[in-house]
């Protein structure tokens, strides 16, 4: 059976785990930014602007430019999702130590004023310790739930960024194939 101290410790560990999860998400952003920039550079290098007048005249050129536009759209969507996931969100923090000390002092005064423990002063300290642990546990639970929800939102947007990036890689591969076909067929403006 869990006593109050163990429950409080459990909630605090979960609270810390949510902060560590936030830090773990932030470490992944560097890789995502580099990947999006790399794919964008590849799209730019593979894009031939000289064939745009042939867009409606040749099916291979039309498919090529559609792939260029789709890959740019995927990169744009990935970038937007990444920016949304990076956007700072307000996390709930535990109250400061001064506030907790004031709360404990006020609660102790209330317990003494009620006459509880007048014969045995150690009962007052036990009651204050018990109430403090309950109050801290309730505050930890509230903050942990709030922070977990915020982390899930960040992770959802980051995952969408990842999916768009993977989609962009697939489209860029198809674009590279079409680029090679256009080069091999020596497609040029008349």
mmCIF file with all atom_site columns, N, CA and C in Angstrom, residues 4-5 8 128-138:
data_model
loop_
_atom_site.group_PDB
_atom_site.id
_atom_site.type_symbol
_atom_site.label_atom_id
_atom_site.label_alt_id
_atom_site.label_comp_id
_atom_site.label_asym_id
_atom_site.label_entity_id
_atom_site.label_seq_id
_atom_site.pdbx_PDB_ins_code
_atom_site.Cartn_x
_atom_site.Cartn_y
_atom_site.Cartn_z
_atom_site.occupancy
_atom_site.B_iso_or_equiv
_atom_site.pdbx_formal_charge
_atom_site.auth_seq_id
_atom_site.auth_comp_id
_atom_site.auth_asym_id
_atom_site.auth_atom_id
_atom_site.pdbx_PDB_model_num
ATOM 1  N N  . UNK A 1 4   ? 1.359  8.380  1.979  1.00 0.00 ? 4   UNK A N  1
ATOM 2  C CA . UNK A 1 4   ? 1.340  9.721  1.385  1.00 0.00 ? 4   UNK A CA 1
ATOM 3  C C  . UNK A 1 4   ? 2.691  10.119 0.803  1.00 0.00 ? 4   UNK A C  1
ATOM 4  N N  . UNK A 1 5   ? 3.752  9.782  1.496  1.00 0.00 ? 5   UNK A N  1
ATOM 5  C CA . UNK A 1 5   ? 5.085  10.161 1.031  1.00 0.00 ? 5   UNK A CA 1
ATOM 6  C C  . UNK A 1 5   ? 5.424  9.473  -0.287 1.00 0.00 ? 5   UNK A C  1
ATOM 7  N N  . UNK A 1 8   ? 3.334  11.054 -3.084 1.00 0.00 ? 8   UNK A N  1
ATOM 8  C CA . UNK A 1 8   ? 3.907  12.359 -3.421 1.00 0.00 ? 8   UNK A CA 1
ATOM 9  C C  . UNK A 1 8   ? 5.167  12.180 -4.264 1.00 0.00 ? 8   UNK A C  1
ATOM 10 N N  . UNK A 1 128 ? -0.123 18.904 9.832  1.00 0.00 ? 128 UNK A N  1
ATOM 11 C CA . UNK A 1 128 ? 0.405  19.850 8.841  1.00 0.00 ? 128 UNK A CA 1
ATOM 12 C C  . UNK A 1 128 ? 1.196  19.102 7.770  1.00 0.00 ? 128 UNK A C  1
ATOM 13 N N  . UNK A 1 129 ? 2.016  18.154 8.182  1.00 0.00 ? 129 UNK A N  1
ATOM 14 C CA . UNK A 1 129 ? 2.803  17.374 7.215  1.00 0.00 ? 129 UNK A CA 1
ATOM 15 C C  . UNK A 1 129 ? 1.883  16.581 6.290  1.00 0.00 ? 129 UNK A C  1
ATOM 16 N N  . UNK A 1 130 ? 0.863  15.975 6.854  1.00 0.00 ? 130 UNK A N  1
ATOM 17 C CA . UNK A 1 130 ? -0.087 15.191 6.064  1.00 0.00 ? 130 UNK A CA 1
ATOM 18 C C  . UNK A 1 130 ? -0.830 16.093 5.063  1.00 0.00 ? 130 UNK A C  1
ATOM 19 N N  . UNK A 1 131 ? -1.309 17.233 5.529  1.00 0.00 ? 131 UNK A N  1
ATOM 20 C CA . UNK A 1 131 ? -2.040 18.157 4.655  1.00 0.00 ? 131 UNK A CA 1
ATOM 21 C C  . UNK A 1 131 ? -1.129 18.729 3.570  1.00 0.00 ? 131 UNK A C  1
ATOM 22 N N  . UNK A 1 132 ? 0.118  19.008 3.919  1.00 0.00 ? 132 UNK A N  1
ATOM 23 C CA . UNK A 1 132 ? 1.068  19.525 2.930  1.00 0.00 ? 132 UNK A CA 1
ATOM 24 C C  . UNK A 1 132 ? 1.314  18.504 1.836  1.00 0.00 ? 132 UNK A C  1
ATOM 25 N N  . UNK A 1 133 ? 1.489  17.262 2.238  1.00 0.00 ? 133 UNK A N  1
ATOM 26 C CA . UNK A 1 133 ? 1.710  16.203 1.250  1.00 0.00 ? 133 UNK A CA 1
ATOM 27 C C  . UNK A 1 133 ? 0.490  16.052 0.342  1.00 0.00 ? 133 UNK A C  1
ATOM 28 N N  . UNK A 1 134 ? -0.702 16.102 0.917  1.00 0.00 ? 134 UNK A N  1
ATOM 29 C CA . UNK A 1 134 ? -1.918 16.002 0.103  1.00 0.00 ? 134 UNK A CA 1
ATOM 30 C C  . UNK A 1 134 ? -2.032 17.178 -0.859 1.00 0.00 ? 134 UNK A C  1
ATOM 31 N N  . UNK A 1 135 ? -1.744 18.373 -0.377 1.00 0.00 ? 135 UNK A N  1
ATOM 32 C CA . UNK A 1 135 ? -1.817 19.571 -1.216 1.00 0.00 ? 135 UNK A CA 1
ATOM 33 C C  . UNK A 1 135 ? -0.774 19.505 -2.333 1.00 0.00 ? 135 UNK A C  1
ATOM 34 N N  . UNK A 1 136 ? 0.439  19.101 -1.998 1.00 0.00 ? 136 UNK A N  1
ATOM 35 C CA . UNK A 1 136 ? 1.499  18.988 -3.005 1.00 0.00 ? 136 UNK A CA 1
ATOM 36 C C  . UNK A 1 136 ? 1.157  17.919 -4.035 1.00 0.00 ? 136 UNK A C  1
ATOM 37 N N  . UNK A 1 137 ? 0.600  16.807 -3.583 1.00 0.00 ? 137 UNK A N  1
ATOM 38 C CA . UNK A 1 137 ? 0.223  15.730 -4.495 1.00 0.00 ? 137 UNK A CA 1
ATOM 39 C C  . UNK A 1 137 ? -0.863 16.192 -5.454 1.00 0.00 ? 137 UNK A C  1
ATOM 40 N N  . UNK A 1 138 ? -1.848 16.916 -4.941 1.00 0.00 ? 138 UNK A N  1
ATOM 41 C CA . UNK A 1 138 ? -2.916 17.432 -5.804 1.00 0.00 ? 138 UNK A CA 1
ATOM 42 C C  . UNK A 1 138 ? -2.352 18.413 -6.827 1.00 0.00 ? 138 UNK A C  1
#
